[in-house]
Structures are given as structure tokens and as C-alpha cells.
CSV table of C-alpha atoms in Angstrom, one decimal:
chain,number,residue,atom,x,y,z
E,1,UNK,CA,36.0,-2.9,41.9
E,2,UNK,CA,38.8,0.0,41.6
E,3,UNK,CA,38.0,3.2,39.5
E,4,UNK,CA,39.3,6.1,37.5
E,5,UNK,CA,37.3,9.3,37.0
E,6,UNK,CA,38.4,11.5,33.8
E,7,UNK,CA,36.4,14.5,33.3
E,8,UNK,CA,32.5,13.8,33.6
E,9,UNK,CA,33.7,10.0,32.6
E,10,UNK,CA,33.9,7.7,35.3
E,11,UNK,CA,35.2,3.8,35.0
E,12,UNK,CA,34.5,1.2,37.2
E,13,UNK,CA,36.7,-2.2,36.8
E,14,UNK,CA,35.6,-5.5,38.4
E,15,UNK,CA,37.7,-8.7,38.9
E,16,UNK,CA,34.4,-10.9,38.8
E,17,UNK,CA,32.2,-11.0,36.3
E,18,UNK,CA,29.0,-12.1,39.6
E,19,UNK,CA,30.4,-9.1,41.2
E,20,UNK,CA,30.1,-7.0,38.3
E,21,UNK,CA,26.5,-8.3,37.4
E,22,UNK,CA,25.1,-7.9,40.8
E,23,UNK,CA,25.9,-4.5,41.6
E,24,UNK,CA,24.8,-3.1,37.5
E,25,UNK,CA,22.8,-5.5,36.5
E,26,UNK,CA,19.3,-4.0,37.3
E,27,UNK,CA,20.2,-0.4,36.3
E,28,UNK,CA,21.6,-1.1,33.2
E,29,UNK,CA,18.2,-3.1,32.7
E,30,UNK,CA,16.4,0.1,33.8
E,31,UNK,CA,18.3,1.8,30.9
E,32,UNK,CA,18.4,-0.1,28.3
E,33,UNK,CA,15.7,-2.9,27.9
E,34,UNK,CA,12.7,-2.8,25.9
E,35,UNK,CA,9.1,-2.2,28.7
E,36,UNK,CA,8.1,-5.8,28.3
E,37,UNK,CA,11.9,-7.1,30.2
E,38,UNK,CA,11.6,-4.3,32.3
E,39,UNK,CA,13.0,-1.6,30.7
E,40,UNK,CA,12.7,1.8,32.3
E,41,UNK,CA,10.5,-0.1,35.4
E,42,UNK,CA,12.0,-0.9,38.9
E,43,UNK,CA,12.7,-4.0,39.5
E,44,UNK,CA,12.5,-5.6,42.8
E,45,UNK,CA,15.2,-8.9,43.5
E,46,UNK,CA,11.8,-10.6,44.3
E,47,UNK,CA,11.0,-10.1,41.4
E,48,UNK,CA,13.3,-11.4,39.2
E,49,UNK,CA,13.5,-14.6,41.3
E,50,UNK,CA,10.0,-14.9,41.4
E,51,UNK,CA,9.7,-14.9,37.4
E,52,UNK,CA,13.3,-16.5,36.6
E,53,UNK,CA,14.5,-13.4,34.4
E,54,UNK,CA,17.7,-13.4,33.3
E,55,UNK,CA,19.0,-10.0,33.3
E,56,UNK,CA,22.1,-9.1,31.2
E,57,UNK,CA,23.0,-12.3,31.1
E,58,UNK,CA,26.2,-13.1,30.0
E,59,UNK,CA,27.6,-9.2,30.2
E,60,UNK,CA,31.0,-8.6,30.5
E,61,UNK,CA,30.8,-4.5,30.4
E,62,UNK,CA,28.7,-1.8,31.1
E,63,UNK,CA,27.4,1.6,30.7
E,64,UNK,CA,24.5,4.0,31.5
E,65,UNK,CA,24.1,7.6,32.4
E,66,UNK,CA,24.5,8.8,36.2
E,67,UNK,CA,21.0,10.4,35.6
E,68,UNK,CA,19.7,6.9,35.1
E,69,UNK,CA,21.1,5.9,38.5
E,70,UNK,CA,19.3,8.6,39.9
E,71,UNK,CA,15.8,7.7,38.5
E,72,UNK,CA,16.0,4.0,39.6
E,73,UNK,CA,16.8,4.9,42.5
E,74,UNK,CA,13.8,7.2,42.8
E,75,UNK,CA,11.6,4.2,41.5
E,76,UNK,CA,13.4,1.9,44.2
E,77,UNK,CA,12.1,4.6,46.7
E,78,UNK,CA,8.5,4.9,45.5
E,79,UNK,CA,7.9,0.9,45.0
E,80,UNK,CA,8.9,-0.1,47.9
E,81,UNK,CA,8.8,2.7,50.7
E,82,UNK,CA,6.0,4.7,49.5
E,83,UNK,CA,5.5,8.6,48.3
E,84,UNK,CA,5.6,11.0,51.0
E,85,UNK,CA,8.1,9.3,53.3
E,86,UNK,CA,11.5,10.6,53.7
E,87,UNK,CA,13.0,9.7,56.2
E,88,UNK,CA,16.7,8.6,55.6
E,89,UNK,CA,17.3,6.2,57.7
E,90,UNK,CA,15.6,3.9,60.7
E,91,UNK,CA,17.2,1.8,63.4
E,92,UNK,CA,18.5,-0.6,61.1
E,93,UNK,CA,20.1,0.9,58.5
E,94,UNK,CA,20.0,3.3,55.5
E,95,UNK,CA,15.9,2.8,54.1
E,96,UNK,CA,17.6,1.6,50.8
E,97,UNK,CA,19.6,-1.2,52.7
E,98,UNK,CA,16.8,-3.8,52.3
E,99,UNK,CA,16.4,-3.4,48.6
E,100,UNK,CA,19.6,-3.9,47.1
E,101,UNK,CA,22.4,-6.7,47.5
E,102,UNK,CA,25.7,-6.2,49.4
E,103,UNK,CA,27.3,-4.8,45.4
E,104,UNK,CA,24.4,-2.0,45.1
E,105,UNK,CA,24.6,-0.8,48.7
E,106,UNK,CA,28.3,-0.6,47.9
E,107,UNK,CA,28.0,1.1,44.2
E,108,UNK,CA,25.4,3.8,45.5
E,109,UNK,CA,27.5,4.7,48.6
E,110,UNK,CA,30.6,5.3,46.6
E,111,UNK,CA,28.3,7.2,43.9
E,112,UNK,CA,26.9,9.5,46.7
E,113,UNK,CA,30.5,9.8,48.0
E,114,UNK,CA,31.3,11.3,44.6
E,115,UNK,CA,28.5,13.7,45.2
E,116,UNK,CA,26.5,12.5,41.9
E,117,UNK,CA,23.8,10.5,43.6
E,118,UNK,CA,21.4,11.7,46.5
E,119,UNK,CA,20.6,8.5,48.5
E,120,UNK,CA,18.1,10.4,51.1
E,121,UNK,CA,15.2,11.7,49.0
E,122,UNK,CA,13.5,10.2,46.1
E,123,UNK,CA,13.9,12.8,43.8
E,124,UNK,CA,15.5,12.1,40.4
E,125,UNK,CA,17.7,15.5,39.9
E,126,UNK,CA,20.8,16.2,40.5
E,127,UNK,CA,21.3,16.5,44.2
E,128,UNK,CA,21.3,19.9,45.7
E,129,UNK,CA,24.0,19.5,48.6
E,130,UNK,CA,26.9,17.3,47.8
E,131,UNK,CA,29.9,16.7,49.5
E,132,UNK,CA,33.4,18.9,48.9
E,133,UNK,CA,34.8,17.3,45.7
E,134,UNK,CA,38.5,18.2,44.0
E,135,UNK,CA,36.2,18.0,41.1
E,136,UNK,CA,32.3,17.4,39.5
E,137,UNK,CA,30.4,14.8,39.8
E,138,UNK,CA,30.8,11.8,37.0
E,139,UNK,CA,27.8,12.3,35.3
E,140,UNK,CA,28.5,8.9,32.8
E,141,UNK,CA,29.0,5.2,34.3
E,142,UNK,CA,31.2,2.4,32.3
E,143,UNK,CA,32.7,-0.8,33.5
E,144,UNK,CA,34.3,-3.7,32.5
E,145,UNK,CA,36.0,-7.5,33.4
E,146,UNK,CA,39.7,-5.7,34.5
E,147,UNK,CA,40.7,-9.5,32.6
E,148,UNK,CA,39.2,-7.5,29.0
E,149,UNK,CA,39.5,-4.3,29.6
E,150,UNK,CA,41.7,-3.6,27.1
E,151,UNK,CA,38.8,-4.7,24.0
E,152,UNK,CA,35.7,-3.7,25.9
E,153,UNK,CA,36.8,-0.1,27.2
E,154,UNK,CA,37.1,1.3,23.9
E,155,UNK,CA,33.7,0.3,23.1
E,156,UNK,CA,32.4,1.7,25.9
E,157,UNK,CA,34.0,4.9,25.8
E,158,UNK,CA,31.7,5.2,22.7
E,159,UNK,CA,28.5,5.1,24.1
E,160,UNK,CA,30.0,7.5,26.7
E,161,UNK,CA,30.7,9.5,23.5
E,162,UNK,CA,28.0,9.6,22.4
E,163,UNK,CA,26.1,10.9,25.3
E,164,UNK,CA,28.5,13.4,26.4
E,165,UNK,CA,29.1,14.9,23.2
E,166,UNK,CA,26.5,16.7,21.3
E,167,UNK,CA,28.4,16.6,18.0
E,168,UNK,CA,29.3,13.4,17.6
E,169,UNK,CA,25.7,12.3,18.8
E,170,UNK,CA,24.7,14.5,15.0
E,171,UNK,CA,27.6,13.0,13.5
E,172,UNK,CA,26.2,9.6,14.6
E,173,UNK,CA,22.5,10.8,13.4
E,174,UNK,CA,23.7,12.3,10.2
E,175,UNK,CA,24.7,9.0,9.4
E,176,UNK,CA,22.4,6.6,9.9
E,177,UNK,CA,20.0,8.8,8.3
E,178,UNK,CA,22.4,8.3,5.1
E,179,UNK,CA,21.4,4.3,5.0
E,180,UNK,CA,19.0,2.8,3.3
E,181,UNK,CA,16.0,1.1,4.6
E,182,UNK,CA,16.8,-2.4,4.1
E,183,UNK,CA,19.8,-1.8,6.1
E,184,UNK,CA,18.7,0.4,8.7
E,185,UNK,CA,15.8,-2.4,9.1
E,186,UNK,CA,18.5,-5.1,9.4
E,187,UNK,CA,20.3,-3.1,12.1
E,188,UNK,CA,17.3,-2.5,14.0
E,189,UNK,CA,16.3,-6.5,13.9
E,190,UNK,CA,19.4,-7.7,15.4
E,191,UNK,CA,19.7,-5.2,18.3
E,192,UNK,CA,16.1,-6.3,19.1
E,193,UNK,CA,17.3,-9.5,18.8
E,194,UNK,CA,20.0,-8.8,21.3
E,195,UNK,CA,17.5,-7.4,23.9
E,196,UNK,CA,18.0,-3.5,23.7
E,197,UNK,CA,14.9,-0.8,23.3
E,198,UNK,CA,14.3,1.1,20.3
E,199,UNK,CA,15.9,3.9,22.1
E,200,UNK,CA,19.3,3.3,21.8
E,201,UNK,CA,19.5,1.8,19.1
E,202,UNK,CA,21.6,4.9,17.7
E,203,UNK,CA,23.9,4.6,19.8
E,204,UNK,CA,24.5,0.6,19.9
E,205,UNK,CA,24.9,1.0,16.6
E,206,UNK,CA,27.8,3.3,16.3
E,207,UNK,CA,29.5,1.9,19.7
E,208,UNK,CA,29.6,-1.4,17.4
E,209,UNK,CA,31.5,0.4,14.6
């Protein structure tokens, strides 16, 4: 992928849908899927294959806070390595290497190089020690296929705006509250059919407008 950082926003462009999906689908599922579909919990590739799960099927763009990546790393560490084991690597490589595909490893190591995540511990908090950077680490990530970026990135940037701007979130919430109960139910039903958890309904609604 190619990357551009504008303040807190990191934009990744992929030339291949397969590569983008491989790098981001498990993290996106952790972020926005309902609990019964894997939201909020770590799903190993073995579990995904064994259960025949179709995660982020057909996605051409992705978005999530970088904090979600840190939480996902922590859940992976606890699930795959266990509590209380803090060695960074062994003779064969980093602790996370057996549990990630090549695209995920590249993404995580790139985010670590920006100071956005810490791969040496299982903590979900912002890393205390960061490599020297010309700017602060990004706090929100969006991605798209290069071929459709002109149409997909405006939608993804609205997700970033919703996350990064309290004023805009309040504006969205105010407009949502002015809708009739029937209109809200219709929108919520549509978003549930799209596979979104209720936690992200307002964010998704405003980005689709």
C-alpha cells in the first residue's frame, strides 16, 4: 500500500482488494461487527476458516480508530500467548508472527514505525515510548482501493471527522434526535442488515448521507 498522513488521519491506498482485505478485515470486524459476528473479540484465522465465516465480504474501503488496533493487538496477545508472558520475540521471530498473515504483519509493523502501536506488550494504551517522528502518530485510519479512491475516500473521511471532532459528533447526534422514531427504526434496520453493530449506527448513518 501507499500511505499519506494528514494530522491525525492516516490514509492507505491498496492496488489489490485481496491484499486490503487480508490486512484489515479482522481488525474491522473487531471494531464494527455485532458481538455475535465477532465484534469486540479476537478471531483467529483458524476460527474463521473452521466456522466458514465471511468477514467484511465485498468491502472496498475500511476505517477505524488506531486505538482499535491497539485493543486488537492486546486481545490477540491474550488469546494466543496468554497473560503474563512479555517476551518480545523468540528464536523464530516476533510473538505475533504465527498469528497474523503477511499483510497484517506489514500493517502492524508500519503502524509501530509511526509510533501508533506498541508490538512489544499486550497493553491497549498508547505506547509510552515512540520512535522519533516528524509529526504526532495518527489516531484514525482509513483505506481504499486506489481505483475507486475518488468516490470512496469522501465517505471514509466522514468517519474520521465523526471520530475526531466532538463538535461534528454533537451535530450528528442532534440531527439524529430530530428524526421520527419510525425513521430511526428504518435506518437502524437497514444498518443491521448491512452487518453493523448498534455502537456505530450514528457514525455509519452520517457517512452514508
